[in-house]
Amino acid sequence: MTNQQKIATIGLFIATIAVICGAWLLFSQKPNSATYITDRDTGEVYNNKVNTQQTGGGLDTTSVTLFGIQKFIASVESSGIPSTSFATDVRDAITKYSEIELKNIYPTITLRPQNMSVTKTRISAELRLGQDDKFVPVDIRIFGDGRGSLTKIGGAFYYVGGLATLDQSLFTISQSDFSGPNITVDSFTYREAALNQLENLGYAIPDLNIKFLNYENPFK
Amino acid sequence: MKKRYISLIIIAVAAIAVASVWYYISNRHTVVFSLTGGNYTLSIYPEGQKNSVATLKSSGSVWLKNGGYSYVVDAGNDSSDFNNAAIDFTIESDKTITVYPNFSASHLASLLTGSEQQAINAALAPYLSRVAASDYNIQSLDLYKRGQWAAGKIAYQPSTQEPAEIYRFVLSKNSDAWQVVIPPQIAIYSAQYPSVPRDAIDDLY
């Protein structure tokens, strides 16, 4: 056997060992990656098997794990917005979005603390779908000192939160369906003012399915 | 031994060259533009750039790198007839884009002649006749797309004690006859009328 043949044989042996080790590592790590999810944006860890080992805001639901909620609440509260019910509305909005729009195909959704803009009336942020580079913008309008909100995710998904508490002097705007754009306006005098109120929140009227109570269209 | 090294280097260079060509080709796709609805030139711009990468005077295909683009219609002397707003599109695979430019706002306004307004009013008559003529007036009326859509607002004020309420409506023209698609109503939910151009509804608010 020449020196070159010896080197080739040793090289082949090392390559075989490397392939075997690589395959072993690949398959031996798979169960771990399915059990533990470390979020790329928040560093929160979600443990599928032992929920009590969550270290951050990873929130267990039956369908999707939400990350970033705790950091979101902290950002909101530091801006002076009472977040108790409002944060629940936003969390519900993302869960509904996952169920209705995404059919729960992503096991995790992160409300990213990066690039989050928070004012007293508006929050702009983005969602990371799964742990890949798939992002969807989120636009949240806040009104009634945090008692109500409209969450827009992506281009067409709306979630109305807390509108039932939005009382004006001449009308009440309420949500009749918590999982969609359905809104009821109970108007005593001027319905156009209710539309203006909704428009002032920054949302287009044609995106909302508005039903007026105690009203009959004179043209129909 | 030296020959072997040279062979290896040649093979490596050839592999890199093949990979580069494959990368170049796989990141480009053929886009067929079907130019319909008049005589015009189509200019194609990469996203965020002012210089066009291609100009078409008739239907044809362009080989474009993956990414975002926009096209703009230019009808030369008749440019006022067409809406020359940029239309965005994305290239990720081979595709066919049918271009059918809308008319410009000024051209649409010129199409809204007295007889056209009368035809629209006649189509609305069954709804308008349900209230007293003195209680309403048509506040606005505009045409959309190529003049086959009309949208407008009615100010309804049965009592001077209260402010007027605004009712919105949309019609479409089929076989030279106007038909009411969205009867007068205060709030239009666009998802309920997927065939109606969204810009026509948006302009009513």
Coordinates of C-alpha atoms in Angstrom, one line a residue:
Chain A
M1 CA 0.0 0.0 0.0
T2 CA 1.5 3.4 -1.0
N3 CA 1.5 6.4 1.2
Q4 CA -1.3 8.0 -0.9
Q5 CA -3.5 4.9 -0.5
K6 CA -2.9 5.0 3.2
I7 CA -3.9 8.7 3.4
A8 CA -6.9 8.0 1.3
T9 CA -8.0 5.1 3.5
I10 CA -7.5 7.1 6.7
G11 CA -9.4 10.0 5.2
L12 CA -12.3 7.7 4.2
F13 CA -12.4 6.2 7.7
I14 CA -12.5 9.7 9.3
A15 CA -15.2 10.8 6.9
T16 CA -17.3 7.7 7.7
I17 CA -17.0 8.4 11.4
A18 CA -17.9 12.0 10.9
V19 CA -21.1 11.0 8.9
I20 CA -22.1 8.6 11.7
C21 CA -21.5 11.2 14.4
G22 CA -23.4 13.8 12.5
A23 CA -26.3 11.6 11.9
W24 CA -26.4 10.6 15.6
L25 CA -26.3 14.3 16.7
L26 CA -29.0 15.2 14.2
F27 CA -31.4 12.6 15.3
S28 CA -30.6 12.7 19.0
Q29 CA -31.3 16.5 19.1
K30 CA -34.7 16.3 17.4
P31 CA -36.8 15.5 20.5
N32 CA -35.1 18.4 22.4
S33 CA -35.9 20.9 19.6
A34 CA -39.5 19.8 19.7
T35 CA -39.7 20.1 23.5
Y36 CA -37.9 23.3 24.1
I37 CA -38.5 26.5 22.1
T38 CA -36.3 29.4 22.8
D39 CA -37.8 32.5 21.2
R40 CA -35.4 34.4 18.9
D41 CA -36.7 37.9 19.8
T42 CA -37.5 37.7 23.6
G43 CA -35.3 34.8 24.7
E44 CA -38.3 33.3 26.4
V45 CA -38.3 29.5 26.7
Y46 CA -41.3 27.4 26.2
N47 CA -41.3 23.8 27.4
N48 CA -43.9 21.7 25.8
K49 CA -43.7 19.0 28.5
V50 CA -43.5 21.1 31.7
N51 CA -45.4 24.3 31.4
T52 CA -44.3 25.5 34.8
Q53 CA -40.7 25.8 33.5
Q54 CA -41.6 28.8 31.3
T55 CA -39.1 31.4 32.1
G56 CA -40.7 34.4 30.4
G57 CA -44.0 35.4 29.0
G58 CA -44.4 32.3 26.9
L59 CA -48.1 31.7 27.2
D60 CA -49.4 28.2 26.8
T61 CA -52.6 27.9 24.8
T62 CA -54.1 24.8 23.3
S63 CA -53.2 26.0 19.8
V64 CA -50.3 28.5 19.7
T65 CA -47.6 29.7 22.0
L66 CA -47.4 33.5 22.3
F67 CA -44.2 35.2 23.2
G68 CA -43.5 38.8 24.0
I69 CA -46.7 39.5 25.9
Q70 CA -45.0 40.3 29.2
K71 CA -42.6 42.7 27.5
F72 CA -45.5 44.2 25.6
I73 CA -47.4 44.8 28.8
A74 CA -44.3 46.4 30.3
S75 CA -44.0 48.8 27.3
V76 CA -47.6 49.7 27.5
E77 CA -47.6 50.3 31.2
S78 CA -44.4 52.5 31.0
S79 CA -46.4 54.7 28.5
G80 CA -49.1 55.3 31.1
I81 CA -51.8 53.1 29.5
P82 CA -53.7 50.9 31.9
S83 CA -53.0 47.5 30.4
T84 CA -55.1 45.0 32.3
S85 CA -58.0 44.4 29.9
F86 CA -56.4 46.0 27.0
A87 CA -53.4 43.5 27.0
T88 CA -55.9 40.7 27.2
D89 CA -57.7 42.1 24.1
V90 CA -54.4 42.1 22.1
R91 CA -53.5 38.6 23.2
D92 CA -56.9 37.4 22.2
A93 CA -56.5 39.2 18.8
I94 CA -53.3 37.4 18.1
T95 CA -54.8 34.0 19.1
K96 CA -57.8 34.6 16.9
Y97 CA -55.6 35.7 14.1
S98 CA -53.6 32.4 14.5
E99 CA -56.8 30.4 14.5
I100 CA -58.8 32.1 11.8
E101 CA -56.2 33.4 9.3
L102 CA -53.2 31.1 9.9
K103 CA -55.2 27.9 10.8
N104 CA -52.6 27.5 13.6
I105 CA -49.9 26.4 11.2
Y106 CA -47.2 28.2 13.3
P107 CA -46.6 26.7 16.7
T108 CA -45.3 30.1 18.1
I109 CA -46.1 33.7 17.4
T110 CA -44.0 36.5 18.9
L111 CA -45.1 40.0 19.5
R112 CA -41.7 41.4 18.9
P113 CA -40.4 44.0 21.3
Q114 CA -38.0 45.2 18.6
N115 CA -39.3 48.1 16.4
M116 CA -42.3 48.5 18.7
S117 CA -43.6 52.0 18.8
V118 CA -45.9 52.9 21.7
T119 CA -47.9 56.1 22.3
K120 CA -51.0 56.7 24.4
T121 CA -53.3 56.1 21.5
R122 CA -51.4 53.8 19.1
I123 CA -49.0 50.9 19.1
S124 CA -47.2 49.8 16.0
A125 CA -45.3 46.5 16.1
E126 CA -44.9 43.3 14.2
L127 CA -45.4 39.6 14.8
R128 CA -42.9 36.9 14.0
L129 CA -44.7 33.8 12.8
G130 CA -42.9 30.7 14.0
Q131 CA -39.2 31.2 14.5
D132 CA -38.4 32.0 10.9
D133 CA -38.2 35.4 9.2
K134 CA -41.9 35.7 8.5
F135 CA -43.2 39.0 9.8
V136 CA -46.7 40.6 9.9
P137 CA -47.4 44.2 11.0
V138 CA -49.6 44.9 13.9
D139 CA -51.4 48.2 14.4
I140 CA -53.3 48.8 17.7
R141 CA -55.5 51.8 18.2
I142 CA -56.3 52.5 21.8
F143 CA -59.2 54.5 23.1
G144 CA -61.2 55.1 26.2
D145 CA -58.0 55.3 28.3
G146 CA -57.2 51.7 27.4
R147 CA -60.7 50.4 27.9
G148 CA -61.1 49.7 24.2
S149 CA -58.9 48.9 21.3
L150 CA -58.9 47.9 17.6
T151 CA -56.1 45.5 16.6
K152 CA -55.3 45.3 12.9
I153 CA -53.0 42.4 11.9
G154 CA -51.7 42.2 8.4
G155 CA -53.8 43.7 5.7
A156 CA -57.3 42.6 6.6
F157 CA -57.6 41.0 10.0
Y158 CA -59.4 43.2 12.6
Y159 CA -60.1 42.4 16.2
V160 CA -62.3 44.7 18.2
G161 CA -61.6 44.7 21.9
G162 CA -63.5 46.5 24.6
L163 CA -65.7 48.5 22.4
A164 CA -68.7 47.7 24.5
T165 CA -67.4 50.2 27.0
L166 CA -67.1 53.1 24.5
D167 CA -69.9 55.4 25.5
Q168 CA -70.5 58.7 23.9
S169 CA -73.0 61.3 24.9
L170 CA -75.3 60.5 22.0
F171 CA -74.5 56.9 21.0
T172 CA -73.0 53.7 22.1
I173 CA -70.6 51.7 20.0
S174 CA -70.4 48.1 20.9
Q175 CA -69.0 44.9 19.5
S176 CA -71.5 42.2 18.7
D177 CA -68.9 39.6 17.7
F178 CA -65.6 39.5 19.6
S179 CA -63.8 37.5 16.8
G180 CA -64.6 39.7 13.8
P181 CA -65.2 43.2 12.5
N182 CA -68.8 43.3 13.6
I183 CA -69.8 46.4 15.4
T184 CA -73.2 47.7 16.7
V185 CA -74.0 51.3 17.0
D186 CA -76.9 52.2 19.2
S187 CA -77.7 55.7 18.0
F188 CA -80.2 58.1 19.4
T189 CA -79.6 61.0 17.1
Y190 CA -76.7 61.2 14.7
R191 CA -75.1 58.1 13.3
E192 CA -72.6 60.0 11.2
A193 CA -71.0 61.1 14.4
A194 CA -70.5 57.5 15.4
L195 CA -68.8 56.8 12.1
N196 CA -66.5 59.9 12.7
Q197 CA -65.6 58.5 16.1
L198 CA -64.6 55.2 14.5
E199 CA -62.7 57.0 11.7
N200 CA -60.9 59.1 14.3
L201 CA -59.5 55.9 15.7
G202 CA -57.8 55.5 12.4
Y203 CA -59.9 52.7 10.8
A204 CA -61.6 52.7 7.5
I205 CA -65.4 52.3 7.9
P206 CA -65.6 49.9 5.0
D207 CA -63.5 47.4 7.0
L208 CA -66.1 47.3 9.7
N209 CA -69.5 45.6 9.5
I210 CA -71.6 48.2 11.3
K211 CA -75.1 47.6 12.3
F212 CA -77.3 50.4 13.6
L213 CA -79.8 49.6 16.3
N214 CA -83.2 51.4 16.6
Y215 CA -82.9 52.5 13.0
E216 CA -84.6 52.0 9.7
N217 CA -83.0 53.0 6.4
P218 CA -85.5 55.3 4.7
F219 CA -84.3 54.4 1.2
K220 CA -84.9 50.7 1.6
Chain B
M1 CA 0.9 15.5 -8.8
K2 CA 1.2 19.0 -10.2
K3 CA -1.2 18.0 -13.0
R4 CA -3.7 16.7 -10.4
Y5 CA -3.6 20.1 -8.6
I6 CA -4.2 21.9 -11.8
S7 CA -7.1 19.5 -12.6
L8 CA -8.6 20.1 -9.2
I9 CA -8.3 23.8 -9.6
I10 CA -9.9 23.7 -13.0
I11 CA -12.8 21.5 -11.7
A12 CA -13.3 23.9 -8.8
V13 CA -13.3 26.9 -11.1
A14 CA -15.8 25.1 -13.4
A15 CA -18.0 24.2 -10.5
I16 CA -18.0 27.8 -9.2
A17 CA -18.8 29.0 -12.8
V18 CA -21.7 26.5 -13.1
A19 CA -23.0 27.5 -9.7
S20 CA -22.8 31.2 -10.5
V21 CA -24.7 30.7 -13.8
W22 CA -27.3 28.5 -12.0
Y23 CA -27.7 31.2 -9.3
Y24 CA -28.1 33.9 -11.9
I25 CA -30.7 32.0 -13.9
S26 CA -32.7 30.7 -10.9
N27 CA -33.1 34.2 -9.6
R28 CA -34.7 35.5 -12.8
H29 CA -38.1 34.8 -14.2
T30 CA -40.0 35.4 -17.3
V31 CA -42.9 37.9 -17.0
V32 CA -45.4 38.1 -19.9
F33 CA -47.2 41.4 -20.1
S34 CA -50.5 41.3 -21.9
L35 CA -51.3 44.9 -22.9
T36 CA -55.0 45.4 -23.4
G37 CA -57.5 48.2 -23.5
G38 CA -55.9 50.8 -25.7
N39 CA -52.6 52.1 -27.2
Y40 CA -50.0 52.9 -24.6
T41 CA -46.4 52.2 -23.6
L42 CA -45.6 50.3 -20.4
S43 CA -42.5 51.2 -18.4
I44 CA -41.2 48.8 -15.7
Y45 CA -39.3 50.1 -12.7
P46 CA -37.5 48.2 -10.0
E47 CA -38.7 49.0 -6.5
G48 CA -37.4 52.4 -5.3
Q49 CA -35.6 53.2 -8.6
K50 CA -36.4 55.9 -11.2
N51 CA -34.8 54.3 -14.2
S52 CA -36.9 51.7 -16.0
V53 CA -35.5 48.3 -16.8
A54 CA -37.8 47.7 -19.7
T55 CA -40.4 49.4 -21.9
L56 CA -43.0 47.6 -23.9
K57 CA -45.1 49.1 -26.7
S58 CA -47.1 46.0 -27.2
S59 CA -47.6 42.6 -25.4
G60 CA -44.4 40.9 -24.8
S61 CA -42.2 39.2 -22.2
V62 CA -39.4 40.5 -19.9
W63 CA -36.8 38.5 -18.0
L64 CA -36.6 40.1 -14.6
K65 CA -34.6 39.4 -11.4
N66 CA -36.7 38.4 -8.4
G67 CA -38.0 41.3 -6.4
G68 CA -40.4 44.2 -6.3
Y69 CA -41.3 46.2 -9.3
S70 CA -43.9 48.7 -10.5
Y71 CA -45.3 49.5 -14.0
V72 CA -46.5 52.8 -15.3
V73 CA -48.8 53.4 -18.3
D74 CA -47.9 56.2 -20.7
A75 CA -50.2 56.9 -23.5
G76 CA -48.2 59.8 -25.1
N77 CA -50.5 62.5 -26.4
D78 CA -53.5 60.7 -25.0
S79 CA -51.9 60.3 -21.6
S80 CA -54.7 62.2 -19.9
D81 CA -57.0 59.4 -20.8
F82 CA -55.3 56.8 -18.6
N83 CA -54.5 56.7 -14.9
N84 CA -50.7 56.7 -14.8
A85 CA -50.4 55.7 -11.1
A86 CA -47.7 53.1 -10.6
I87 CA -48.9 49.5 -10.1
D88 CA -46.8 47.4 -7.9
F89 CA -46.0 43.7 -8.5
T90 CA -43.6 41.1 -7.2
I91 CA -41.5 38.6 -9.1
E92 CA -40.9 35.2 -7.5
S93 CA -41.8 32.9 -10.4
D94 CA -42.8 33.0 -14.0
K95 CA -46.1 34.9 -14.4
T96 CA -48.4 36.6 -16.8
I97 CA -49.7 40.1 -16.0
T98 CA -52.6 41.5 -17.9
V99 CA -52.6 45.3 -18.1
Y100 CA -55.9 47.0 -18.5
P101 CA -55.3 50.6 -17.4
N102 CA -58.1 52.6 -15.7
F103 CA -59.1 56.0 -17.0
S104 CA -57.7 59.1 -15.4
A105 CA -60.0 61.1 -13.0
S106 CA -60.2 64.0 -15.6
H107 CA -61.2 61.6 -18.3
L108 CA -63.8 59.9 -16.1
A109 CA -65.2 63.3 -15.2
S110 CA -65.6 64.1 -18.9
L111 CA -67.6 60.9 -19.3
L112 CA -70.1 61.9 -16.6
T113 CA -72.3 63.8 -19.0
G114 CA -75.8 65.1 -18.3
S115 CA -77.4 62.1 -20.0
E116 CA -75.2 59.7 -18.0
Q117 CA -76.2 61.4 -14.7
Q118 CA -79.9 61.1 -15.7
A119 CA -79.4 57.4 -16.4
I120 CA -77.9 57.0 -13.0
N121 CA -80.7 58.9 -11.3
A122 CA -83.2 56.8 -13.1
A123 CA -81.5 53.6 -11.8
L124 CA -81.6 55.1 -8.3
A125 CA -85.3 56.3 -8.6
P126 CA -86.8 53.2 -6.9
Y127 CA -84.9 54.1 -3.8
L128 CA -85.1 57.8 -4.0
S129 CA -88.9 57.7 -4.5
R130 CA -89.3 56.3 -0.9
V131 CA -88.5 59.7 0.6
A132 CA -89.8 63.2 -0.1
A133 CA -87.8 64.9 -2.8
S134 CA -87.3 67.9 -0.5
D135 CA -85.6 65.7 2.1
Y136 CA -82.5 64.8 0.1
N137 CA -80.0 65.9 -2.5
I138 CA -77.3 64.0 -4.3
Q139 CA -74.2 65.4 -2.8
S140 CA -71.5 63.8 -5.1
L141 CA -71.3 61.4 -8.0
D142 CA -68.1 60.0 -9.5
L143 CA -67.2 57.4 -12.1
Y144 CA -64.5 54.7 -11.5
K145 CA -62.3 52.3 -13.5
R146 CA -63.3 52.8 -17.1
G147 CA -66.6 54.5 -16.3
Q148 CA -68.5 51.3 -15.7
W149 CA -68.7 52.0 -11.9
A150 CA -70.4 55.0 -10.2
A151 CA -70.4 55.9 -6.6
G152 CA -72.0 58.8 -4.8
K153 CA -73.4 60.3 -1.7
I154 CA -76.9 61.5 -0.8
A155 CA -77.4 64.0 2.0
Y156 CA -80.7 63.1 3.7
Q157 CA -82.2 65.7 6.0
P158 CA -85.9 65.2 6.8
S159 CA -85.8 67.8 9.5
T160 CA -83.8 71.1 9.7
Q161 CA -83.6 70.5 13.4
E162 CA -81.1 67.8 12.9
P163 CA -78.0 67.6 10.7
A164 CA -78.1 65.7 7.4
E165 CA -77.1 62.1 7.3
I166 CA -75.0 60.8 4.5
Y167 CA -76.1 57.8 2.5
R168 CA -73.6 56.1 0.1
F169 CA -74.5 54.1 -3.0
V170 CA -72.7 52.3 -5.8
L171 CA -73.9 51.4 -9.3
S172 CA -72.4 49.4 -12.2
K173 CA -73.0 49.7 -15.9
N174 CA -73.8 46.5 -17.8
S175 CA -74.8 46.5 -21.4
D176 CA -75.2 50.3 -21.3
A177 CA -77.7 50.1 -18.4
W178 CA -77.0 51.3 -14.9
Q179 CA -77.8 48.9 -12.0
V180 CA -77.7 49.7 -8.3
V181 CA -75.1 47.4 -6.7
I182 CA -75.1 49.0 -3.2
P183 CA -78.4 50.8 -2.4
P184 CA -78.1 54.0 -0.3
Q185 CA -76.9 53.2 3.1
I186 CA -74.8 54.9 5.8
A187 CA -72.1 52.3 6.4
I188 CA -70.9 50.1 3.6
Y189 CA -69.1 46.9 4.6
S190 CA -66.7 46.2 1.7
A191 CA -66.4 42.5 2.4
Q192 CA -70.1 42.2 1.6
Y193 CA -69.4 43.5 -1.9
P194 CA -66.2 41.9 -3.1
S195 CA -66.9 42.8 -6.8
V196 CA -67.1 46.5 -6.1
P197 CA -63.8 48.4 -6.6
R198 CA -62.5 49.2 -3.1
D199 CA -61.4 52.7 -4.1
A200 CA -64.9 53.6 -5.1
I201 CA -66.2 52.6 -1.6
D202 CA -63.2 54.3 0.2
D203 CA -63.9 57.6 -1.5
L204 CA -67.3 57.7 0.0
Y205 CA -65.8 58.2 3.5

